[in-house]
Short mmCIF file of C-alpha atoms in Angstrom, two decimals:
data_model
loop_
_atom_site.label_atom_id
_atom_site.label_comp_id
_atom_site.label_asym_id
_atom_site.label_seq_id
_atom_site.Cartn_x
_atom_site.Cartn_y
_atom_site.Cartn_z
CA MET A 1 29.00 34.17 -59.76
CA GLN A 2 28.69 36.54 -56.95
CA GLN A 3 28.03 39.80 -58.01
CA LEU A 4 29.91 42.77 -56.80
CA ALA A 5 28.31 45.22 -54.28
CA ARG A 6 27.09 48.31 -56.30
CA PRO A 7 28.91 51.52 -54.19
CA THR A 8 26.54 53.24 -51.84
CA ALA A 9 25.09 56.07 -53.56
CA ILE A 10 26.17 59.73 -51.82
CA GLN A 11 23.13 61.82 -50.90
CA LEU A 12 23.70 65.49 -51.97
CA LEU A 13 21.55 68.48 -51.30
CA HIS A 14 21.78 70.63 -53.55
CA LEU A 15 20.35 74.54 -52.66
CA GLU A 16 19.95 76.14 -56.28
CA ASP A 17 16.92 78.43 -58.03
CA SER A 18 17.98 77.35 -61.27
CA THR A 19 16.58 74.31 -62.49
CA LEU A 20 19.19 74.26 -65.62
CA ASP A 21 22.06 74.93 -63.33
CA HIS A 22 20.94 72.07 -61.04
CA ASP A 23 21.02 69.79 -64.38
CA ILE A 24 24.18 70.66 -65.60
CA VAL A 25 25.74 69.74 -62.10
CA ARG A 26 23.61 66.76 -61.95
CA GLN A 27 25.32 66.03 -65.60
CA ALA A 28 29.02 67.11 -64.34
CA LEU A 29 28.86 64.19 -61.51
CA ARG A 30 27.55 61.60 -64.04
CA ARG A 31 30.42 62.19 -66.00
CA ALA A 32 32.64 62.18 -63.41
CA GLY A 33 31.61 58.98 -62.39
CA LEU A 34 30.35 59.57 -58.69
CA VAL A 35 27.46 57.80 -57.69
CA CYS A 36 25.38 60.11 -55.99
CA GLU A 37 21.40 61.33 -55.50
CA LEU A 38 21.40 65.02 -56.08
CA THR A 39 17.89 66.45 -54.36
CA ARG A 40 17.64 70.42 -55.41
CA VAL A 41 15.32 72.69 -52.75
CA GLU A 42 15.48 76.26 -53.33
CA SER A 43 14.09 78.16 -50.03
CA LEU A 44 15.55 78.60 -47.03
CA ASP A 45 12.37 77.01 -45.45
CA GLY A 46 12.86 73.90 -47.65
CA PHE A 47 16.43 73.72 -46.82
CA VAL A 48 15.94 73.48 -43.49
CA ARG A 49 13.42 70.94 -43.32
CA ALA A 50 15.24 68.78 -46.18
CA LEU A 51 18.26 68.73 -43.29
CA SER A 52 15.90 68.06 -40.61
CA ARG A 53 14.41 65.07 -42.27
CA GLU A 54 16.93 63.16 -44.03
CA HIS A 55 20.85 62.53 -43.82
CA TYR A 56 23.10 64.35 -46.26
CA ASP A 57 26.39 63.70 -46.85
CA ALA A 58 27.34 66.87 -48.44
CA VAL A 59 25.47 70.40 -48.99
CA LEU A 60 25.63 72.14 -52.14
CA ALA A 61 25.09 75.69 -52.43
CA ASP A 62 24.59 78.73 -54.71
CA TYR A 63 25.36 82.12 -53.33
CA ARG A 64 22.66 84.51 -54.14
CA LEU A 65 19.50 82.92 -54.07
CA PRO A 66 15.88 84.99 -53.94
CA GLY A 67 15.86 86.83 -50.91
CA PHE A 68 18.63 85.18 -49.30
CA THR A 69 22.45 83.96 -49.47
CA ALA A 70 24.10 80.75 -48.96
CA LEU A 71 25.39 82.72 -45.97
CA ASP A 72 21.98 83.20 -44.31
CA ALA A 73 21.93 78.99 -45.40
CA TRP A 74 25.20 78.23 -43.27
CA GLN A 75 23.56 79.90 -40.49
CA ALA A 76 20.19 78.27 -40.08
CA MET A 77 22.04 74.62 -40.62
CA GLN A 78 23.94 75.74 -37.68
CA GLY A 79 20.74 76.10 -35.60
CA ILE A 80 18.70 72.76 -36.63
CA PRO A 81 18.32 70.55 -33.38
CA ALA A 82 18.13 67.66 -35.09
CA LEU A 83 21.02 67.70 -37.26
CA HIS A 84 23.79 65.96 -35.21
CA TRP A 85 26.45 65.92 -37.43
CA THR A 86 26.90 68.64 -39.73
CA PRO A 87 27.58 67.74 -43.19
CA PRO A 88 30.20 69.43 -45.62
CA PHE A 89 29.07 73.01 -47.05
CA ILE A 90 30.11 73.81 -50.42
CA LEU A 91 29.39 76.88 -52.34
CA LEU A 92 28.61 76.59 -56.10
CA SER A 93 28.20 80.20 -57.30
CA GLY A 94 28.71 81.96 -60.58
CA ALA A 95 28.38 85.23 -58.77
CA ILE A 96 30.55 85.20 -55.88
CA GLY A 97 34.29 87.22 -55.52
CA GLU A 98 37.02 86.09 -53.94
CA THR A 99 36.83 88.29 -50.60
CA ALA A 100 33.52 86.76 -50.06
CA ALA A 101 34.59 83.41 -50.51
CA VAL A 102 37.26 83.86 -48.47
CA ASN A 103 34.99 84.81 -45.61
CA ALA A 104 32.55 81.71 -46.28
CA ILE A 105 35.56 79.66 -45.56
CA GLN A 106 36.85 81.46 -42.45
CA LEU A 107 33.13 80.74 -41.34
CA GLY A 108 33.24 77.00 -41.26
CA MET A 109 32.65 76.21 -44.84
CA SER A 110 34.27 73.60 -46.90
CA ASP A 111 35.04 75.12 -50.22
CA TYR A 112 34.13 76.99 -53.06
CA LEU A 113 34.32 76.40 -56.64
CA LEU A 114 32.83 78.54 -59.89
CA LYS A 115 30.23 77.34 -61.70
CA ASP A 116 32.22 77.27 -64.99
CA ASP A 117 34.97 74.73 -63.27
CA LEU A 118 32.49 71.75 -62.51
CA GLY A 119 34.92 69.20 -64.01
CA LYS A 120 36.08 69.20 -60.36
CA LEU A 121 33.12 69.26 -58.84
CA ALA A 122 33.27 65.57 -58.08
CA HIS A 123 36.84 65.52 -56.46
CA VAL A 124 36.04 68.82 -54.37
CA ILE A 125 32.86 66.69 -53.15
CA GLN A 126 34.92 64.10 -51.93
CA ARG A 127 37.70 65.94 -50.58
CA ALA A 128 35.43 68.34 -48.58
CA MET A 129 34.06 64.95 -47.36
CA GLU A 130 36.87 63.14 -46.19
CA VAL A 131 38.20 66.11 -44.27
CA ARG A 132 35.03 66.29 -42.59
CA GLN A 133 34.79 63.18 -41.51
CA ALA A 134 38.38 63.31 -40.03
CA GLN A 135 37.09 66.21 -38.56
CA ARG A 136 34.15 64.19 -36.93
CA GLU A 137 36.87 61.57 -36.07
CA ARG A 138 39.05 64.42 -33.86
CA GLU A 139 35.71 65.52 -32.51
CA LEU A 140 34.69 62.03 -31.05
CA ALA A 141 37.67 61.32 -29.99
CA VAL A 142 37.80 64.72 -28.01
CA GLU A 143 34.69 63.68 -27.02
CA GLU A 144 35.33 60.52 -25.58
CA LEU A 145 38.42 61.46 -24.15
CA ALA A 146 36.81 64.45 -22.06
CA ALA A 147 34.25 61.34 -20.79
CA SER A 148 37.33 59.38 -20.28
CA GLU A 149 38.58 62.37 -18.10
CA GLN A 150 35.21 62.80 -15.97
CA ARG A 151 34.77 59.16 -15.39
CA LEU A 152 38.39 59.14 -14.18
CA ALA A 153 37.91 61.95 -12.03
CA ARG A 154 34.71 60.50 -10.71
CA PHE A 155 36.33 57.21 -9.97
CA ALA A 156 39.32 59.09 -8.14
CA GLU A 157 36.65 61.08 -6.22
CA HIS A 158 35.32 57.80 -4.83
CA LEU A 159 38.13 56.41 -4.21
CA GLN A 160 39.34 59.32 -2.16
CA SER A 161 36.12 59.22 -0.23
CA SER A 162 36.43 55.66 0.19
CA ILE A 163 39.76 55.96 1.59
CA GLU A 164 38.92 58.45 4.03
CA GLN A 165 35.88 56.43 5.13
CA GLU A 166 38.07 53.25 5.76
CA ARG A 167 40.64 55.44 7.80
CA ALA A 168 37.62 56.96 9.74
CA ALA A 169 36.36 53.33 10.24
CA ILE A 170 40.27 51.59 11.05
CA ALA A 171 40.73 54.63 13.56
CA ARG A 172 37.07 53.79 15.34
CA GLU A 173 38.79 50.49 16.07
CA ILE A 174 41.84 51.83 17.45
CA HIS A 175 39.94 53.95 19.85
CA ASP A 176 37.66 51.16 20.83
CA ASP A 177 39.64 47.97 20.76
CA ILE A 178 43.10 49.01 21.37
CA GLY A 179 42.63 51.88 23.28
CA GLY A 180 40.33 50.49 25.03
CA SER A 181 42.64 47.00 26.14
CA LEU A 182 45.41 49.67 26.43
CA ALA A 183 43.32 51.53 29.13
CA ALA A 184 42.74 48.31 30.80
CA ILE A 185 46.22 47.02 31.30
CA GLN A 186 47.21 50.83 32.56
CA PHE A 187 44.35 49.95 35.13
CA ASP A 188 46.41 46.68 35.88
CA LEU A 189 49.92 47.81 36.08
CA SER A 190 48.60 50.89 38.67
CA TRP A 191 47.10 48.36 40.91
CA ILE A 192 50.20 46.31 40.76
CA SER A 193 52.64 49.20 41.83
CA ARG A 194 49.98 50.19 44.78
CA HIS A 195 49.77 46.38 46.07
CA HIS A 196 53.65 45.23 45.36
CA SER A 197 56.68 46.85 46.74
CA ASP A 198 59.24 44.27 45.58
CA PRO A 199 61.60 46.80 44.21
CA GLU A 200 62.03 43.93 40.97
CA THR A 201 58.29 43.82 40.50
CA LEU A 202 58.19 47.53 40.87
CA THR A 203 61.04 47.95 38.17
CA HIS A 204 59.16 45.68 35.43
CA VAL A 205 55.98 47.70 36.05
CA GLN A 206 57.92 51.11 35.73
CA ALA A 207 59.46 49.53 32.74
CA ALA A 208 55.80 48.19 31.54
CA THR A 209 54.47 51.63 32.13
CA ASP A 210 56.87 53.35 30.26
CA MET A 211 56.05 51.09 27.31
CA LEU A 212 52.45 51.36 27.52
CA ARG A 213 52.89 55.34 27.80
CA HIS A 214 54.63 54.89 24.38
CA ALA A 215 51.74 52.63 23.15
CA ILE A 216 49.17 54.97 23.88
CA GLY A 217 51.28 57.84 22.54
CA ALA A 218 51.41 55.96 19.13
CA SER A 219 48.08 54.73 18.88
CA GLN A 220 46.87 58.34 19.42
CA ARG A 221 49.12 59.34 16.72
CA ILE A 222 47.95 57.01 14.38
CA MET A 223 44.27 57.80 15.05
CA MET A 224 45.11 61.33 14.48
CA ASN A 225 46.43 60.63 10.98
CA LEU A 226 43.58 58.19 10.40
CA ARG A 227 41.01 60.56 11.40
CA PRO A 228 41.87 64.15 12.08
CA ALA A 229 39.79 64.85 14.87
CA ILE A 230 41.25 68.40 15.52
CA LEU A 231 39.60 69.45 12.78
CA ASP A 232 36.74 70.03 14.86
CA GLN A 233 38.88 72.57 16.38
CA GLY A 234 39.09 73.92 12.70
CA LEU A 235 41.91 73.81 10.05
CA HIS A 236 44.05 76.88 11.67
CA ALA A 237 44.48 74.56 14.79
CA ALA A 238 44.73 71.25 12.73
CA ILE A 239 47.72 72.80 10.34
CA ASP A 240 49.21 74.25 13.31
CA TRP A 241 49.41 70.86 14.95
CA LEU A 242 50.33 69.49 11.79
CA ALA A 243 53.61 71.74 12.03
CA ARG A 244 54.11 71.37 15.10
CA GLU A 245 54.46 67.76 14.94
CA PHE A 246 56.47 67.82 12.20
CA GLU A 247 59.01 70.04 13.77
CA ARG A 248 59.36 67.91 16.81
CA ARG A 249 59.74 64.21 15.09
CA THR A 250 62.27 65.92 12.31
CA GLY A 251 63.99 69.10 13.63
CA ILE A 252 63.45 70.52 10.85
CA ARG A 253 62.27 74.46 11.79
CA THR A 254 58.59 75.07 10.75
CA THR A 255 56.41 78.22 10.66
CA LEU A 256 52.98 78.79 10.27
CA ARG A 257 51.47 82.27 9.07
CA ALA A 258 47.71 81.84 8.77
CA ILE A 259 44.88 84.93 8.14
CA LEU A 260 41.63 83.20 8.05
CA HIS A 261 38.50 85.36 8.51
CA ASP A 262 35.53 82.76 8.11
CA PRO A 263 36.20 79.97 10.23
CA ASP A 264 33.32 78.19 8.95
CA VAL A 265 34.85 76.26 6.09
CA ARG A 266 33.30 73.29 4.65
CA ARG A 267 34.60 70.12 6.13
CA ASP A 268 35.43 68.68 2.74
CA LEU A 269 37.47 71.76 1.99
CA GLN A 270 39.18 71.56 5.61
CA LEU A 271 39.97 68.01 4.87
CA THR A 272 41.81 68.37 1.72
CA ALA A 273 43.76 71.34 2.88
CA TYR A 274 44.66 68.99 5.96
CA ARG A 275 45.81 66.14 3.56
CA THR A 276 47.59 68.56 1.36
CA ALA A 277 49.80 69.95 4.43
CA GLN A 278 50.13 66.19 5.61
CA GLU A 279 51.12 64.61 2.34
CA ALA A 280 53.43 67.71 1.70
CA LEU A 281 55.16 67.58 4.77
CA THR A 282 55.55 63.88 4.45
CA ASN A 283 57.77 64.54 1.07
CA ILE A 284 59.88 66.83 3.03
CA SER A 285 60.77 64.74 5.70
CA LYS A 286 61.72 62.10 3.11
CA HIS A 287 63.50 64.07 0.02
CA ALA A 288 63.70 67.76 0.54
CA ARG A 289 66.86 67.76 2.67
CA CYS A 290 65.97 71.24 4.01
CA SER A 291 66.83 72.92 7.10
CA GLU A 292 63.22 75.15 6.68
CA VAL A 293 59.62 74.94 6.40
CA HIS A 294 57.09 77.97 6.23
CA ILE A 295 53.23 77.13 5.52
CA GLU A 296 50.80 80.22 5.07
CA LEU A 297 46.96 79.70 5.13
CA SER A 298 44.92 82.36 3.88
CA ASP A 299 41.06 83.09 2.69
CA ALA A 300 41.41 85.97 1.34
CA GLU A 301 39.45 87.07 -1.75
CA GLY A 302 37.01 84.05 -1.38
CA VAL A 303 39.73 81.44 -2.20
CA LEU A 304 41.26 79.41 0.46
CA THR A 305 45.27 79.21 -0.15
CA LEU A 306 47.59 76.58 1.09
CA GLU A 307 51.02 77.33 0.40
CA ILE A 308 54.01 74.83 2.08
CA ALA A 309 57.56 75.89 1.00
CA ASP A 310 60.69 74.35 1.54
CA ASN A 311 64.23 75.57 1.00
CA GLY A 312 65.59 72.26 0.05
CA GLN A 313 67.16 70.20 -2.83
CA GLY A 314 63.65 70.82 -5.12
CA ILE A 315 62.62 68.34 -7.43
CA ALA A 316 63.96 67.08 -10.78
CA ALA A 317 61.12 67.54 -13.49
CA GLU A 318 62.07 63.99 -14.53
CA GLU A 319 61.21 62.66 -10.94
CA ARG A 320 57.37 64.39 -10.88
CA GLU A 321 56.85 62.79 -14.32
CA LYS A 322 57.79 59.51 -13.18
CA PRO A 323 54.97 56.94 -13.82
CA ARG A 324 54.76 56.00 -10.07
CA SER A 325 54.84 59.37 -8.91
CA PHE A 326 51.28 58.93 -7.18
CA GLY A 327 51.92 61.28 -3.93
CA LEU A 328 51.68 64.78 -6.04
CA LYS A 329 49.37 63.83 -8.59
CA GLY A 330 47.06 62.38 -6.14
CA LEU A 331 47.26 65.45 -4.58
CA GLN A 332 46.11 67.34 -7.61
CA GLU A 333 43.28 64.95 -8.19
CA ARG A 334 42.17 65.48 -4.76
CA ALA A 335 41.87 69.44 -5.02
CA ARG A 336 40.13 68.52 -8.36
CA THR A 337 37.52 67.10 -6.52
CA VAL A 338 36.63 69.68 -4.59
CA GLY A 339 36.65 72.46 -7.06
CA GLY A 340 40.32 73.35 -6.70
CA TRP A 341 43.88 73.17 -8.34
CA LEU A 342 47.41 72.50 -6.96
CA ASP A 343 50.20 74.25 -8.35
CA ILE A 344 54.01 73.01 -7.60
CA SER A 345 56.88 75.27 -7.91
CA SER A 346 60.44 73.76 -7.96
CA ARG A 347 63.96 74.40 -9.00
CA THR A 348 66.97 72.04 -8.10
CA GLY A 349 68.65 73.23 -5.52
CA ALA A 350 66.53 76.28 -4.71
CA GLY A 351 63.62 74.28 -2.58
CA THR A 352 59.84 73.36 -3.55
CA SER A 353 56.54 75.39 -3.00
CA ILE A 354 53.20 73.38 -3.09
CA THR A 355 50.08 75.65 -3.44
CA LEU A 356 46.56 74.69 -3.07
CA SER A 357 43.89 77.15 -4.34
CA ILE A 358 40.13 76.54 -3.32
CA PRO A 359 37.27 78.57 -4.00
CA LEU A 360 35.45 78.78 -1.12
CA SER A 361 31.80 79.79 -3.09
CA PRO A 362 29.31 76.92 -2.74
CA GLN A 363 29.95 73.81 -5.40
CA SER A 364 27.69 71.81 -6.61
CA ASN A 365 29.49 68.92 -6.05
CA PRO A 366 30.60 68.56 -2.34
CA GLY A 367 33.47 66.35 -2.70
CA LEU A 368 34.97 64.45 -0.10
CA VAL A 369 33.31 63.97 2.90
CA GLU A 370 34.59 61.95 5.72
CA GLU A 371 32.69 59.50 7.38
CA ALA A 372 32.17 60.86 11.26
#
């Protein structure tokens, strides 16, 4: 017949200066049927050495020992470099008042028990181990969540950077290939208009020239959206161009108030602010149903601040929480990649305000870098 596996013995470290009390604790645990190995230490140095060398499932500690107390042992345990997992710490003493016991629990110790109540010790140990295991699982879950958020943030940063590089590459192709072809067509149309006087031909040439002019304007506008070369003139000029183009295209009155003391804002911060304004204005044109937009740009108190506010219908809370509502979520992630944050304030029927804030102090992570 197959033999049943013996339960694994619980490893207990007993901080106790009395051999008699140690033997009494051992007998109490044996009577309770707790399968364990009980190791005794009586000095603070021995306690630290034991925890540094071996793994223990729980610690039992007398409160008063020669030259130190269980509080000193608790403090020493927190500073052991080799101790990656802190075992539950149970006070087991006959010389501790209620106040001292409560203070010990508030410090983080698992439980306390009087020596004349050892019948409950096995239950107290098992309960403390279960609670500590649950705490450990929560700690691991929090650590994994934080690591997952960091991985997601790095992925979002990489994605944004890749998008900017791809936009720059497409803009260059439009400029070099399509722009060159449109310029050649314009040259040929000019040649035809100079060498033909037939009215019908000139009418077609004029129509083609008008369409060509529209195509050139469209290609320039697309290139500007893909790669904002106007940022070379500074963030103020770029946001001003966005505002004027938005007003011309939509007919919505748009005002810009800018106070920038430092024109040499890092390129990645300028790009983040530009893309935020671009996306915000795009959302306004699609959804806000407003008549006015106000934009404020400043670098007061070492923080680059961009606020875009409209007097439209606002954004309902359920609309902002939609799973596929990526526009504003994308702006929040973009702000986070450069150490900033995005605040959205909106009330139904009272408009929406989007505020980007980015500290201007040097960052260890340069964030998004647009390919030249």
